Short mmCIF file of C-alpha atoms and ligand atoms in Angstrom, two decimals:
data_model
loop_
_atom_site.label_atom_id
_atom_site.label_comp_id
_atom_site.label_asym_id
_atom_site.label_seq_id
_atom_site.Cartn_x
_atom_site.Cartn_y
_atom_site.Cartn_z
CA MET A 1 -5.38 55.45 -35.25
CA SER A 2 -9.16 55.51 -35.73
CA ARG A 3 -11.07 56.82 -32.74
CA PRO A 4 -12.51 53.75 -31.04
CA PRO A 5 -15.67 54.27 -28.98
CA ILE A 6 -15.05 54.05 -25.24
CA LEU A 7 -17.06 54.66 -22.07
CA LEU A 8 -15.63 56.54 -19.08
CA THR A 9 -17.74 55.32 -16.18
CA ARG A 10 -16.86 58.27 -13.89
CA LYS A 11 -15.91 61.91 -14.29
CA LEU A 12 -12.11 62.11 -14.60
CA PRO A 13 -9.77 65.13 -14.28
CA PRO A 14 -10.12 67.65 -17.14
CA ASP A 15 -6.74 66.89 -18.74
CA VAL A 16 -7.55 63.18 -18.78
CA GLU A 17 -10.97 63.76 -20.34
CA ALA A 18 -9.42 66.12 -22.89
CA ARG A 19 -6.98 63.44 -24.02
CA ALA A 20 -9.71 60.79 -24.01
CA THR A 21 -11.99 62.88 -26.25
CA ARG A 22 -9.08 63.84 -28.51
CA ASP A 23 -8.07 60.25 -29.16
CA TYR A 24 -11.32 58.34 -28.71
CA GLU A 25 -14.98 58.68 -29.35
CA ALA A 26 -15.32 58.93 -25.61
CA GLU A 27 -18.61 59.03 -23.74
CA LEU A 28 -17.96 61.04 -20.59
CA ASN A 29 -19.85 61.01 -17.32
CA SER A 30 -19.87 64.77 -16.74
CA GLY A 31 -22.44 64.53 -13.95
CA ASP A 32 -20.29 61.89 -12.22
CA CYS A 33 -23.32 59.64 -11.66
CA LEU A 34 -22.80 56.22 -10.15
CA TYR A 35 -24.28 54.07 -12.92
CA THR A 36 -26.45 51.15 -11.97
CA ARG A 37 -25.57 47.87 -13.66
CA GLU A 38 -28.37 48.41 -16.14
CA GLU A 39 -27.20 51.94 -16.96
CA LEU A 40 -23.63 50.81 -17.37
CA LEU A 41 -24.65 47.98 -19.69
CA ALA A 42 -26.85 50.31 -21.75
CA ARG A 43 -24.04 52.86 -22.11
CA ALA A 44 -21.54 50.13 -22.98
CA ALA A 45 -23.54 49.24 -26.09
CA ASN A 46 -21.33 49.59 -29.19
CA LYS A 47 -18.32 50.66 -27.10
CA GLU A 48 -15.02 48.84 -27.50
CA ALA A 49 -13.55 49.70 -24.11
CA LEU A 50 -14.53 50.66 -20.58
CA LEU A 51 -12.40 53.07 -18.61
CA ALA A 52 -13.68 52.02 -15.21
CA THR A 53 -12.88 52.76 -11.55
CA VAL A 54 -12.99 51.05 -8.17
CA THR A 55 -16.64 52.03 -7.78
CA ASP A 56 -17.68 49.77 -10.67
CA ARG A 57 -18.42 46.22 -9.58
CA ILE A 58 -17.45 44.32 -12.69
CA ASP A 59 -18.28 40.81 -11.56
CA ALA A 60 -18.81 37.67 -13.63
CA LYS A 61 -22.51 38.42 -14.11
CA LEU A 62 -21.82 41.90 -15.46
CA ILE A 63 -19.03 40.63 -17.67
CA ALA A 64 -21.32 37.98 -19.11
CA ALA A 65 -23.87 40.69 -19.93
CA LEU A 66 -21.39 43.14 -21.53
CA PRO A 67 -21.88 43.72 -25.25
CA GLN A 68 -19.67 41.64 -27.55
CA SER A 69 -18.09 44.88 -28.75
CA ILE A 70 -16.19 45.38 -25.45
CA ARG A 71 -12.62 44.15 -25.87
CA VAL A 72 -10.75 45.85 -23.07
CA ILE A 73 -11.40 47.20 -19.57
CA ALA A 74 -8.84 49.73 -18.34
CA THR A 75 -9.33 50.38 -14.65
CA PHE A 76 -8.31 53.75 -13.24
CA SER A 77 -6.76 52.08 -10.18
CA VAL A 78 -3.91 49.86 -9.17
CA GLY A 79 -6.27 47.47 -7.37
CA TYR A 80 -8.48 45.32 -9.55
CA ASP A 81 -10.35 43.26 -6.98
CA HIS A 82 -13.55 44.94 -8.21
CA ILE A 83 -13.16 43.10 -11.53
CA ASP A 84 -13.57 39.38 -12.05
CA VAL A 85 -10.39 39.01 -14.07
CA ALA A 86 -10.92 35.30 -14.73
CA ALA A 87 -14.41 35.95 -16.13
CA ALA A 88 -13.00 38.75 -18.31
CA ALA A 89 -10.20 36.50 -19.57
CA ALA A 90 -12.72 33.75 -20.35
CA ARG A 91 -14.52 36.23 -22.62
CA ASN A 92 -11.23 37.38 -24.16
CA ILE A 93 -11.57 40.81 -22.59
CA ILE A 94 -8.23 42.30 -21.59
CA VAL A 95 -8.02 44.05 -18.22
CA THR A 96 -5.36 46.65 -17.36
CA ASN A 97 -4.61 48.65 -14.20
CA THR A 98 -2.49 51.70 -13.25
CA PRO A 99 0.45 50.61 -11.06
CA ASP A 100 3.41 52.81 -10.02
CA VAL A 101 1.80 56.21 -10.53
CA LEU A 102 -0.03 56.27 -7.19
CA THR A 103 2.74 54.74 -5.10
CA ASP A 104 4.06 57.95 -3.54
CA ALA A 105 0.64 59.49 -2.91
CA THR A 106 -0.54 56.34 -1.15
CA ALA A 107 2.67 56.00 0.88
CA GLU A 108 2.17 59.60 2.05
CA ILE A 109 -1.34 58.76 3.24
CA ALA A 110 0.02 55.70 5.07
CA MET A 111 2.44 57.98 6.95
CA LEU A 112 -0.35 60.46 7.66
CA LEU A 113 -2.52 57.68 9.07
CA MET A 114 0.36 56.28 11.12
CA LEU A 115 1.10 59.65 12.68
CA GLY A 116 -2.54 60.67 12.96
CA ALA A 117 -3.52 57.43 14.69
CA ALA A 118 -0.47 57.20 16.95
CA ARG A 119 -0.73 60.83 18.09
CA GLY A 120 -4.50 60.90 18.51
CA ALA A 121 -5.06 63.48 15.77
CA ALA A 122 -8.77 62.72 15.30
CA ALA A 123 -9.57 63.13 19.00
CA GLY A 124 -7.34 66.21 19.26
CA ALA A 125 -8.94 67.94 16.28
CA ALA A 126 -12.43 67.14 17.59
CA THR A 127 -11.50 68.67 20.97
CA ILE A 128 -10.78 71.98 19.24
CA ARG A 129 -13.70 71.96 16.81
CA GLU A 130 -16.19 71.07 19.54
CA GLY A 131 -14.88 73.80 21.86
CA ARG A 132 -13.72 71.31 24.50
CA TRP A 133 -10.05 72.38 24.62
CA LYS A 134 -9.65 74.00 28.04
CA ASN A 135 -5.88 74.17 28.47
CA TRP A 136 -2.56 72.53 27.77
CA ALA A 137 -2.19 69.65 30.21
CA PRO A 138 1.00 67.77 31.05
CA THR A 139 -0.89 64.51 31.14
CA GLY A 140 -3.59 65.21 28.56
CA MET A 141 -4.05 63.69 25.13
CA LEU A 142 -0.88 61.61 25.26
CA GLY A 143 -0.16 59.67 22.10
CA ARG A 144 2.63 57.38 21.03
CA GLU A 145 5.72 58.22 19.04
CA ILE A 146 6.38 56.27 15.90
CA SER A 147 10.10 57.15 16.00
CA GLY A 148 12.24 54.12 16.75
CA LYS A 149 9.29 51.71 16.61
CA ARG A 150 8.96 48.49 14.65
CA LEU A 151 6.84 48.92 11.53
CA GLY A 152 5.33 45.66 10.29
CA ILE A 153 4.41 45.82 6.62
CA LEU A 154 1.94 43.27 5.36
CA GLY A 155 2.78 43.20 1.65
CA LEU A 156 6.11 44.82 0.80
CA GLY A 157 5.24 45.65 -2.81
CA ARG A 158 5.64 49.04 -4.46
CA ILE A 159 3.52 50.99 -1.97
CA GLY A 160 4.82 49.01 1.01
CA GLN A 161 8.41 49.75 -0.05
CA ALA A 162 7.68 53.45 -0.54
CA THR A 163 6.11 53.55 2.93
CA ALA A 164 9.12 51.73 4.38
CA ARG A 165 11.50 54.32 2.88
CA ARG A 166 9.54 57.14 4.52
CA ALA A 167 9.30 55.26 7.82
CA ARG A 168 13.08 54.76 7.92
CA ALA A 169 13.43 58.54 8.07
CA PHE A 170 11.53 58.30 11.38
CA GLY A 171 14.06 55.77 12.66
CA MET A 172 11.61 52.91 12.37
CA THR A 173 12.80 49.34 11.90
CA ILE A 174 11.03 47.63 9.03
CA HIS A 175 9.62 44.12 9.28
CA TYR A 176 7.55 42.50 6.54
CA HIS A 177 5.66 39.49 5.34
CA ASN A 178 5.18 38.59 1.68
CA ARG A 179 4.31 35.29 0.11
CA LYS A 180 7.85 35.28 -1.25
CA ARG A 181 10.91 36.90 0.28
CA LEU A 182 12.23 39.84 -1.75
CA ALA A 183 15.75 40.05 -3.14
CA SER A 184 18.02 41.71 -0.60
CA ASP A 185 18.42 44.96 -2.57
CA ALA A 186 14.62 45.39 -2.60
CA GLU A 187 14.46 44.58 1.13
CA GLU A 188 16.72 47.53 1.95
CA GLY A 189 17.38 45.96 5.34
CA ALA A 190 13.75 45.03 6.10
CA ILE A 191 13.40 41.90 8.23
CA PHE A 192 11.44 39.12 6.53
CA HIS A 193 8.88 37.05 8.46
CA GLU A 194 7.93 33.82 6.81
CA ASP A 195 4.58 33.69 8.54
CA VAL A 196 1.99 36.31 9.32
CA ALA A 197 1.88 35.43 13.03
CA SER A 198 5.56 36.22 13.44
CA LEU A 199 5.11 39.58 11.67
CA PHE A 200 2.17 40.55 13.89
CA ARG A 201 4.15 39.67 17.05
CA SER A 202 6.92 42.03 15.87
CA SER A 203 4.78 45.01 14.82
CA ASP A 204 4.38 48.03 17.10
CA ILE A 205 2.67 49.50 14.07
CA LEU A 206 1.13 47.28 11.45
CA SER A 207 0.61 48.81 8.01
CA ILE A 208 -1.43 46.85 5.49
CA HIS A 209 -0.30 47.04 1.85
CA CYS A 210 -1.24 43.67 0.36
CA ALA A 211 -3.77 43.19 -2.42
CA SER A 212 -7.22 41.88 -1.59
CA THR A 213 -7.22 38.21 -2.59
CA PRO A 214 -8.99 35.12 -1.23
CA GLU A 215 -5.82 34.49 0.85
CA THR A 216 -5.66 37.96 2.41
CA ARG A 217 -9.35 38.63 3.03
CA ARG A 218 -9.97 39.03 6.81
CA ILE A 219 -6.33 38.17 7.49
CA VAL A 220 -6.47 40.89 10.17
CA ASN A 221 -8.94 39.25 12.53
CA ALA A 222 -9.45 38.55 16.24
CA GLU A 223 -6.84 35.82 16.24
CA THR A 224 -4.11 37.78 14.43
CA LEU A 225 -4.87 41.07 16.23
CA ALA A 226 -4.31 39.23 19.52
CA LEU A 227 -0.72 38.59 18.42
CA LEU A 228 0.14 42.30 18.16
CA PRO A 229 2.08 43.77 21.09
CA PRO A 230 -0.34 45.50 23.50
CA GLY A 231 -0.95 49.09 22.43
CA ALA A 232 -0.08 48.51 18.77
CA VAL A 233 -1.39 50.73 15.98
CA VAL A 234 -3.04 49.38 12.82
CA VAL A 235 -2.96 51.26 9.50
CA ASN A 236 -4.81 50.28 6.33
CA THR A 237 -4.39 51.94 2.94
CA ALA A 238 -4.96 48.74 0.92
CA ARG A 239 -8.48 47.33 0.96
CA GLY A 240 -11.16 47.21 3.65
CA ASP A 241 -11.90 43.52 3.27
CA ILE A 242 -8.43 42.57 4.54
CA VAL A 243 -9.70 43.53 8.01
CA ASP A 244 -12.45 41.94 10.08
CA ASP A 245 -14.19 45.11 11.26
CA ASP A 246 -15.88 43.58 14.32
CA ALA A 247 -12.54 42.29 15.56
CA LEU A 248 -10.68 45.57 15.01
CA ILE A 249 -13.49 47.63 16.57
CA ALA A 250 -13.49 45.37 19.65
CA ALA A 251 -9.69 45.66 19.93
CA LEU A 252 -9.86 49.47 19.63
CA ALA A 253 -12.71 49.72 22.14
CA SER A 254 -10.79 47.65 24.70
CA GLY A 255 -7.54 49.53 24.05
CA ARG A 256 -5.78 46.27 23.16
CA VAL A 257 -5.05 48.02 19.87
CA ALA A 258 -4.23 51.61 20.84
CA ALA A 259 -5.32 53.26 17.60
CA ALA A 260 -6.09 52.66 13.96
CA GLY A 261 -5.59 54.81 10.87
CA LEU A 262 -7.91 53.67 8.11
CA ASP A 263 -8.34 54.98 4.57
CA VAL A 264 -10.25 52.00 3.16
CA PHE A 265 -13.26 50.10 4.44
CA ASN A 266 -15.53 47.17 3.86
CA ASN A 267 -18.61 48.27 1.95
CA GLU A 268 -17.41 51.82 1.19
CA PRO A 269 -18.78 54.41 1.69
CA ASN A 270 -21.08 52.71 4.23
CA LEU A 271 -18.39 51.78 6.69
CA HIS A 272 -19.10 49.86 9.88
CA PRO A 273 -20.77 52.39 12.22
CA GLY A 274 -18.74 50.99 15.10
CA TYR A 275 -15.72 52.99 13.93
CA LEU A 276 -17.52 56.32 14.15
CA GLY A 277 -17.76 56.43 17.93
CA LEU A 278 -14.14 55.46 18.53
CA PRO A 279 -11.89 58.44 19.40
CA ASN A 280 -8.83 56.29 18.65
CA ALA A 281 -9.87 55.66 15.03
CA PHE A 282 -8.38 58.15 12.56
CA LEU A 283 -10.53 57.76 9.47
CA LEU A 284 -10.13 59.07 5.92
CA PRO A 285 -12.46 58.56 2.92
CA HIS A 286 -10.20 56.53 0.58
CA LEU A 287 -7.82 59.41 -0.16
CA GLY A 288 -4.73 57.30 -0.95
CA SER A 289 -4.38 58.48 -4.55
CA ALA A 290 -6.33 61.72 -4.16
CA THR A 291 -4.02 64.40 -5.55
CA LEU A 292 -4.53 66.02 -8.93
CA GLU A 293 -1.10 65.02 -10.16
CA THR A 294 -1.68 61.40 -9.22
CA ARG A 295 -5.23 61.26 -10.58
CA ASN A 296 -3.94 62.76 -13.85
CA ALA A 297 -1.17 60.19 -13.95
CA MET A 298 -3.66 57.38 -13.31
CA GLY A 299 -5.88 58.60 -16.14
CA PHE A 300 -2.96 58.96 -18.54
CA ARG A 301 -1.71 55.51 -17.62
CA ALA A 302 -5.15 54.00 -18.25
CA LEU A 303 -5.23 55.78 -21.64
CA ASP A 304 -1.68 54.57 -22.41
CA ASN A 305 -2.97 51.05 -21.93
CA LEU A 306 -5.91 51.68 -24.25
CA ASP A 307 -3.56 53.26 -26.82
CA ASP A 308 -1.36 50.17 -26.65
CA PHE A 309 -4.32 47.89 -27.13
CA PHE A 310 -5.86 49.78 -30.03
CA THR A 311 -2.54 50.17 -31.87
CA GLY A 312 -1.78 46.47 -31.57
CA ARG A 313 0.89 46.68 -28.85
CA PRO A 314 0.65 44.57 -25.69
CA PRO A 315 -0.75 46.87 -22.96
CA ARG A 316 2.03 47.39 -20.42
CA ASP A 317 -0.26 46.90 -17.42
CA ARG A 318 -2.25 43.92 -18.57
CA VAL A 319 -3.49 41.90 -15.59
CA THR A 320 -5.45 39.25 -17.45
CA PRO A 321 -3.34 36.21 -18.31
C1 DGY B 401 -6.47 51.96 -6.28
O1 DGY B 401 -5.95 52.52 -7.25
O2 DGY B 401 -6.61 50.75 -6.22
C2 DGY B 401 -6.90 52.84 -5.17
O3 DGY B 401 -7.57 52.18 -4.18
C3 DGY B 401 -7.68 54.03 -5.67
O4 DGY B 401 -6.98 55.07 -5.09
#
């Protein structure tokens, strides 16, 4: 295989960059700068592929301005809502993603958020760090157990299913909503809800795992949050724009929603400041896939897709039609 010229828009783990430079004429981003649109377009000149990430907003305008030489965009992520796939397809640019390899890491973070939110981990940790912990108190800092509770999963795909498997070990009953009901072996006993309202009514803990699409954006809003049982917990490891921040912040402030565990936000990293003052919000900075083994696997999977493309095989994770 010749070494096609490609642009890595962000710094990637050393083993991934080593493979990229071995097999491609790869321009790295060793300083890990966040390129402006103009910088990205300038660096894309004469490249045949972009190895991009969720921090690149590859909208229709950017795609229209990309050099003709770009034939494929491999995103280092499972989500591809940051790319206008239809605009890419219209320009005959193939888009690929990295499913599967971050499933376990993200499901672990969902469990961490569930436990952290339900047990008041953020407030408890702050009590220690700020020197406010006076003594053990029989009635102090009481959280909620997740054991035996109903876990409502919005989007029982790969990550939702991996979260469900972990939650079963806590004795949780799994409920879910998907556009289409899964085959019974994939359900593994999970209870299907044909409509979102019914799922919310049955969720002591709601964990969001659906993709961000026009149908799911702001699906967690004042109206749907009001359907949750009082004192429910909301967890989001999917995308920030699935949640209406004002509505969730109001529900957390009133205690109607007891706690939230959030790893993703609207307008990252400039999340709604309303979350910051809430002791019942357990917040993480988009750590779902943040382990070295997973980030390596994501990079290798993105390169596998580029290898497929440049050796004339159909890329296994093609998302463009
Ligand atoms: C993804 O891959 O879509 C994640 O959000 C990045 O961890």
